[in-house]
Backbone as JSON, one array per atom type, in Angstrom:
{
  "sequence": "XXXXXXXXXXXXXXXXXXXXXXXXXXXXXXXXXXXXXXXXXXXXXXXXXXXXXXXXXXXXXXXXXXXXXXXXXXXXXXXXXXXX",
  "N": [[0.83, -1.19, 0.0], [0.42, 2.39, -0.49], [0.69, 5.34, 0.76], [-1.3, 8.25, -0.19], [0.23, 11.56, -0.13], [-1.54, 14.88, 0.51], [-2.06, 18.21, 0.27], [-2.97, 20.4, 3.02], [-4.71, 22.53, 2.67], [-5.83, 24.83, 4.17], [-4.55, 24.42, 6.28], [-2.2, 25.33, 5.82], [-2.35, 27.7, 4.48], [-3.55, 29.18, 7.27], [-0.94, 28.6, 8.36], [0.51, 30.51, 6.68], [-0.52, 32.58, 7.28], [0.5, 32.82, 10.02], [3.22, 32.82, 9.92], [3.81, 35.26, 8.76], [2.98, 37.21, 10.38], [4.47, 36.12, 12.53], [7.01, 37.41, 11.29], [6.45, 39.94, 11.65], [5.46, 41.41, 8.88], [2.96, 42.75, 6.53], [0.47, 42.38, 4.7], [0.32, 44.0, 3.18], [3.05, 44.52, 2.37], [3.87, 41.89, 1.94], [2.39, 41.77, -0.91], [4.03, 43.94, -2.27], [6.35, 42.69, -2.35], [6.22, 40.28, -4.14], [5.09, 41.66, -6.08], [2.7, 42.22, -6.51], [-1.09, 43.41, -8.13], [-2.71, 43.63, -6.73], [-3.96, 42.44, -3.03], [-5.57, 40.62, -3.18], [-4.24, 37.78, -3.95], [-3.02, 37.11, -2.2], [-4.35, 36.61, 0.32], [-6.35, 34.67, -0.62], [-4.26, 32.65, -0.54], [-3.58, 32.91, 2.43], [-6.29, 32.32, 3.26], [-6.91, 29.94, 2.52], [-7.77, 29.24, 0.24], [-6.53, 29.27, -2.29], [-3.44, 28.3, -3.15], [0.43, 29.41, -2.92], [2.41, 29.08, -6.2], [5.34, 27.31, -6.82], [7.45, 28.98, -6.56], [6.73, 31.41, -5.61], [6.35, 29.71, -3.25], [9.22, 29.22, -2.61], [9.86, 31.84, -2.15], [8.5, 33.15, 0.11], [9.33, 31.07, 1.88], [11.92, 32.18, 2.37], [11.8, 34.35, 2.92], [10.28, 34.16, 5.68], [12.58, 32.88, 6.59], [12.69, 29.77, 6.76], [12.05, 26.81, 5.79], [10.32, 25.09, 3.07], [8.8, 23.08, 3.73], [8.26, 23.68, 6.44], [6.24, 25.37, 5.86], [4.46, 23.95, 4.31], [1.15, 22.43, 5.33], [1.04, 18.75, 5.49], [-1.29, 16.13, 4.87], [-1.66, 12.67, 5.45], [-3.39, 10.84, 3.44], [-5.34, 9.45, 1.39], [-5.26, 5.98, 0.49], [-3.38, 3.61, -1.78], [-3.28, 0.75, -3.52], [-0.42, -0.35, -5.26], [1.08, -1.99, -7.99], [0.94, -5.1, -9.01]],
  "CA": [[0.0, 0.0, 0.0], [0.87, 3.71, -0.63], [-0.47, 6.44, 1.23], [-1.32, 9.54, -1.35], [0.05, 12.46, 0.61], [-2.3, 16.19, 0.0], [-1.98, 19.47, 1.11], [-4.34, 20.85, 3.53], [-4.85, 24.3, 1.81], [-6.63, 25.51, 5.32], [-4.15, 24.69, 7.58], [-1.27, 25.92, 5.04], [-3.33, 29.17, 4.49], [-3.12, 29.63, 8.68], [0.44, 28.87, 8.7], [1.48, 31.8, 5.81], [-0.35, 34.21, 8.01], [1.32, 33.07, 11.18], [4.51, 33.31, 9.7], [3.75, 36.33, 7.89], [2.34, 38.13, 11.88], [5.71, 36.46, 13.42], [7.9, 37.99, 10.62], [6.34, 41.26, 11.22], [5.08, 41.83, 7.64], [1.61, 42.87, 6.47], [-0.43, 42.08, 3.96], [0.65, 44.76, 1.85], [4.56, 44.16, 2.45], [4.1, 40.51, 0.78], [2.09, 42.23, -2.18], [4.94, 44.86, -2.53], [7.61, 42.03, -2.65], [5.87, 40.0, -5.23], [4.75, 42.96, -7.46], [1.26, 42.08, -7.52], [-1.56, 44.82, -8.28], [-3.52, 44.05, -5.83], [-3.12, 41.54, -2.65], [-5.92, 39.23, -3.31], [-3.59, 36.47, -4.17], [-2.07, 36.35, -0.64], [-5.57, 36.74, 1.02], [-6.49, 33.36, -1.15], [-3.18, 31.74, 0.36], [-3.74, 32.71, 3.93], [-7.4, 31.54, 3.61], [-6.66, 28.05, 2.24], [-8.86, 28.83, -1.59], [-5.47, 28.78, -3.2], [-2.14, 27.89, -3.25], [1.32, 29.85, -3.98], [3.24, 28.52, -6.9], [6.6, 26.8, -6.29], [8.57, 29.67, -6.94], [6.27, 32.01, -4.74], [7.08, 29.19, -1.49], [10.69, 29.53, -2.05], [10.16, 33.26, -1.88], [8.14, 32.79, 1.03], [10.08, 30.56, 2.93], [12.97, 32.79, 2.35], [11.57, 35.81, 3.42], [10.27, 33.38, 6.76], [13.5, 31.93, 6.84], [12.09, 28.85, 7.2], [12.05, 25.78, 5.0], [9.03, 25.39, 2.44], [8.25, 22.4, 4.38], [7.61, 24.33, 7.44], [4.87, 25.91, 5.52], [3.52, 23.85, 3.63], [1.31, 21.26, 5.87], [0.39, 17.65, 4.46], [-2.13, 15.38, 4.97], [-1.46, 11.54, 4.54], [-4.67, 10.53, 3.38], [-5.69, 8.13, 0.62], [-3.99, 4.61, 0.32], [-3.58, 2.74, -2.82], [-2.53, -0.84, -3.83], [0.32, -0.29, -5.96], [1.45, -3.36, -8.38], [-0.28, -6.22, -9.85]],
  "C": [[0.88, 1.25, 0.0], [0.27, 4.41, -0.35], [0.37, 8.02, 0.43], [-1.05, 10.54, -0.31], [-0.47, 13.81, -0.27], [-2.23, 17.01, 0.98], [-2.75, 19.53, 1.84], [-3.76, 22.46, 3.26], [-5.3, 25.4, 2.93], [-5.68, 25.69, 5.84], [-2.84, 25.77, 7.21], [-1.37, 27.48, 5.38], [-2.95, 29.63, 6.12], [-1.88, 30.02, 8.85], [1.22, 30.2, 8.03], [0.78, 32.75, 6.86], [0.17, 34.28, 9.48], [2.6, 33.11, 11.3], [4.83, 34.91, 9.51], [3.84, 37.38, 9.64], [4.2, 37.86, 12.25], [6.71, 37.27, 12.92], [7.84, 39.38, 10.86], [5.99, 42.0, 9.99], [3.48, 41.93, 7.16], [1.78, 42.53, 5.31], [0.33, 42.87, 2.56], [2.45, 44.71, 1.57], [4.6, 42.69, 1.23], [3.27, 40.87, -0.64], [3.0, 43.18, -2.75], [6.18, 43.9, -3.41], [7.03, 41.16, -4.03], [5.35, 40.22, -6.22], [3.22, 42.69, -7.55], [0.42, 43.45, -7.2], [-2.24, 45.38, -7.27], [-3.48, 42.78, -4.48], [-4.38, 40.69, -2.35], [-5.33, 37.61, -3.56], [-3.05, 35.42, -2.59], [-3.29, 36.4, 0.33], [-6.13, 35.13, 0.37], [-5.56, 32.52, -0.41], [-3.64, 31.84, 1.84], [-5.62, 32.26, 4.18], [-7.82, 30.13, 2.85], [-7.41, 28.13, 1.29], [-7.83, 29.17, -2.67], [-4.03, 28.54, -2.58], [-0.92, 29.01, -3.8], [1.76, 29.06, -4.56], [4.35, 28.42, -6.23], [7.37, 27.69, -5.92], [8.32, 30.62, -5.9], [6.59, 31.44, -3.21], [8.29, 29.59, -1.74], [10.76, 30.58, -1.73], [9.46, 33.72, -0.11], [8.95, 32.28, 1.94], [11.73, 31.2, 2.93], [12.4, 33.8, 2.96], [11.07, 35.73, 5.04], [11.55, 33.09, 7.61], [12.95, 30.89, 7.45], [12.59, 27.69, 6.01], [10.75, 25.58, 4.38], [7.82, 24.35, 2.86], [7.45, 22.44, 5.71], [6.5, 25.14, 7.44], [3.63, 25.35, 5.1], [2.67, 22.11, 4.74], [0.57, 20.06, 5.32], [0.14, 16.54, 5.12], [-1.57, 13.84, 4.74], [-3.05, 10.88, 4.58], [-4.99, 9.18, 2.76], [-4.6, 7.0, 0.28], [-4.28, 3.88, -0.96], [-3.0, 1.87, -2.77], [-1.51, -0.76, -5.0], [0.75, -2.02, -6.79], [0.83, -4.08, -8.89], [-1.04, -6.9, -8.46]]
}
């Protein structure tokens, strides 16, 4: 058996904004650093109805100093039968 590991997008979402509070950085600080227009993107992340891209955790967990693993948290959920 193989257990499918999956994000949990909720708890994830919690963790960027309790990094984000311990770092000292608002809302509009992490929309500054990643140029966007407006900071719905990181309001989606910290409420678990999306995901950053890869490139966005490393920037993240750099700007945390953290590891992208320390952000991101995962579920082991579904098991499959691998094989014949």
């Amino acid at each position: 058996m193989f257990t499918i590991p999956t994000i949990d997008m909720g708890r994830t979402g919690q963790n960027i904004m309790k990094l984000r509070v311990q770092n000292g950085y608002t809302v509009k600080d992490l929309q500054n650093v990643f140029g966007f227009a407006t900071p719905q993107a990181i309001y989606k992340w910290q409420h678990g109805t999306a995901m950053p891209t890869i490139d966005n955790l490393v920037v993240l967990a750099a700007l945390f100093q953290v590891h992208m693993d320390e952000i991101l948290v995962i579920n082991t959920g579904l098991q499959i039968k691998l094989g014949a």
